mmCIF file of C-alpha atoms in Angstrom:
data_model
loop_
_atom_site.group_PDB
_atom_site.id
_atom_site.type_symbol
_atom_site.label_atom_id
_atom_site.label_comp_id
_atom_site.label_asym_id
_atom_site.label_seq_id
_atom_site.Cartn_x
_atom_site.Cartn_y
_atom_site.Cartn_z
ATOM 1 C CA UNK A 1 20.620 -22.660 6.532
ATOM 2 C CA UNK A 2 20.545 -19.526 4.366
ATOM 3 C CA UNK A 3 23.206 -16.894 5.043
ATOM 4 C CA UNK A 4 23.941 -13.677 3.215
ATOM 5 C CA UNK A 5 27.383 -12.682 1.985
ATOM 6 C CA UNK A 6 27.614 -9.048 3.180
ATOM 7 C CA UNK A 7 30.296 -8.239 0.593
ATOM 8 C CA UNK A 8 28.436 -9.463 -2.461
ATOM 9 C CA UNK A 9 24.735 -9.537 -1.707
ATOM 10 C CA UNK A 10 22.780 -7.262 -4.061
ATOM 11 C CA UNK A 11 20.236 -5.151 -2.224
ATOM 12 C CA UNK A 12 17.392 -2.979 -3.439
ATOM 13 C CA UNK A 13 14.902 -0.676 -1.798
ATOM 14 C CA UNK A 14 11.573 -0.682 -3.645
ATOM 15 C CA UNK A 15 8.567 1.505 -3.011
ATOM 16 C CA UNK A 16 5.404 1.441 -5.098
ATOM 17 C CA UNK A 17 2.479 3.791 -5.444
ATOM 18 C CA UNK A 18 -0.829 3.017 -7.136
ATOM 19 C CA UNK A 19 -3.072 5.927 -7.954
ATOM 20 C CA UNK A 20 -6.421 4.339 -8.722
ATOM 21 C CA UNK A 21 -9.158 5.847 -10.830
ATOM 22 C CA UNK A 22 -12.616 5.028 -9.439
ATOM 23 C CA UNK A 23 -14.731 2.557 -11.407
ATOM 24 C CA UNK A 24 -17.290 4.288 -13.551
ATOM 25 C CA UNK A 25 -15.474 7.636 -13.641
ATOM 26 C CA UNK A 26 -16.180 9.043 -17.075
ATOM 27 C CA UNK A 27 -13.096 11.267 -17.236
ATOM 28 C CA UNK A 28 -10.925 10.595 -20.253
ATOM 29 C CA UNK A 29 -7.404 10.238 -18.891
ATOM 30 C CA UNK A 30 -5.126 11.190 -21.760
ATOM 31 C CA UNK A 31 -1.781 9.477 -22.277
ATOM 32 C CA UNK A 32 0.208 12.733 -22.299
ATOM 33 C CA UNK A 33 -1.152 13.635 -18.842
ATOM 34 C CA UNK A 34 -0.278 10.187 -17.525
ATOM 35 C CA UNK A 35 3.246 10.458 -18.945
ATOM 36 C CA UNK A 36 3.682 13.948 -17.489
ATOM 37 C CA UNK A 37 2.542 12.711 -14.062
ATOM 38 C CA UNK A 38 4.913 9.720 -14.206
ATOM 39 C CA UNK A 39 7.832 11.923 -15.248
ATOM 40 C CA UNK A 40 7.100 14.475 -12.513
ATOM 41 C CA UNK A 41 6.913 11.848 -9.768
ATOM 42 C CA UNK A 42 10.138 10.186 -10.975
ATOM 43 C CA UNK A 43 11.990 13.515 -11.269
ATOM 44 C CA UNK A 44 11.033 14.572 -7.742
ATOM 45 C CA UNK A 45 12.074 11.259 -6.186
ATOM 46 C CA UNK A 46 15.370 11.223 -8.097
ATOM 47 C CA UNK A 47 15.970 14.820 -6.989
ATOM 48 C CA UNK A 48 15.646 13.763 -3.334
ATOM 49 C CA UNK A 49 17.694 10.566 -3.701
ATOM 50 C CA UNK A 50 21.038 12.021 -2.634
ATOM 51 C CA UNK A 51 19.483 13.168 0.640
ATOM 52 C CA UNK A 52 17.102 10.318 1.467
ATOM 53 C CA UNK A 53 19.097 7.323 0.169
ATOM 54 C CA UNK A 54 22.720 8.531 0.051
ATOM 55 C CA UNK A 55 24.041 4.960 -0.219
ATOM 56 C CA UNK A 56 22.242 4.307 -3.537
ATOM 57 C CA UNK A 57 24.348 4.221 -6.697
ATOM 58 C CA UNK A 58 21.507 4.088 -9.229
ATOM 59 C CA UNK A 59 17.744 4.023 -9.502
ATOM 60 C CA UNK A 60 15.534 1.990 -11.811
ATOM 61 C CA UNK A 61 12.415 3.908 -12.793
ATOM 62 C CA UNK A 62 9.483 1.694 -13.784
ATOM 63 C CA UNK A 63 6.532 3.517 -15.313
ATOM 64 C CA UNK A 64 3.257 1.712 -15.901
ATOM 65 C CA UNK A 65 -0.244 2.583 -16.990
ATOM 66 C CA UNK A 66 -2.338 -0.527 -16.508
ATOM 67 C CA UNK A 67 -5.886 -1.715 -16.847
ATOM 68 C CA UNK A 68 -6.499 -4.094 -13.956
ATOM 69 C CA UNK A 69 -8.926 -6.496 -15.585
ATOM 70 C CA UNK A 70 -7.423 -9.221 -13.439
ATOM 71 C CA UNK A 71 -5.218 -8.269 -10.533
ATOM 72 C CA UNK A 72 -4.715 -10.348 -7.430
ATOM 73 C CA UNK A 73 -1.953 -11.500 -5.142
ATOM 74 C CA UNK A 74 -1.705 -14.819 -3.425
ATOM 75 C CA UNK A 75 0.894 -15.761 -0.856
ATOM 76 C CA UNK A 76 1.686 -19.443 -0.659
ATOM 77 C CA UNK A 77 3.660 -20.710 2.322
ATOM 78 C CA UNK A 78 6.063 -23.433 1.272
ATOM 79 C CA UNK A 79 7.143 -26.261 3.546
ATOM 80 C CA UNK A 80 10.122 -25.481 5.747
ATOM 81 C CA UNK A 81 13.467 -26.932 4.709
ATOM 82 C CA UNK A 82 17.001 -26.506 5.994
ATOM 83 C CA UNK A 83 17.653 -24.086 3.088
ATOM 84 C CA UNK A 84 14.715 -21.712 3.684
ATOM 85 C CA UNK A 85 14.648 -21.604 7.491
ATOM 86 C CA UNK A 86 16.888 -19.599 9.811
ATOM 87 C CA UNK A 87 16.983 -22.231 12.580
#
């Protein structure tokens, strides 16, 4: 049986956004515009943090500009055991 230690369990709140550029769009997206957009989004969220997540002590900002040549998720359900089941 898996139980959490409320005094020492690390917890995180993660939210992700993906702004996708349509396939075939000929616009040249310049790195400086991408960086400016990433910085602006991060700055605005950090500016609201004290109000919307007052219990948070720090924030990790992850900035990515990716080409999704291969991008897929797969969820695999593992067999139940006494260590991964709440019963």
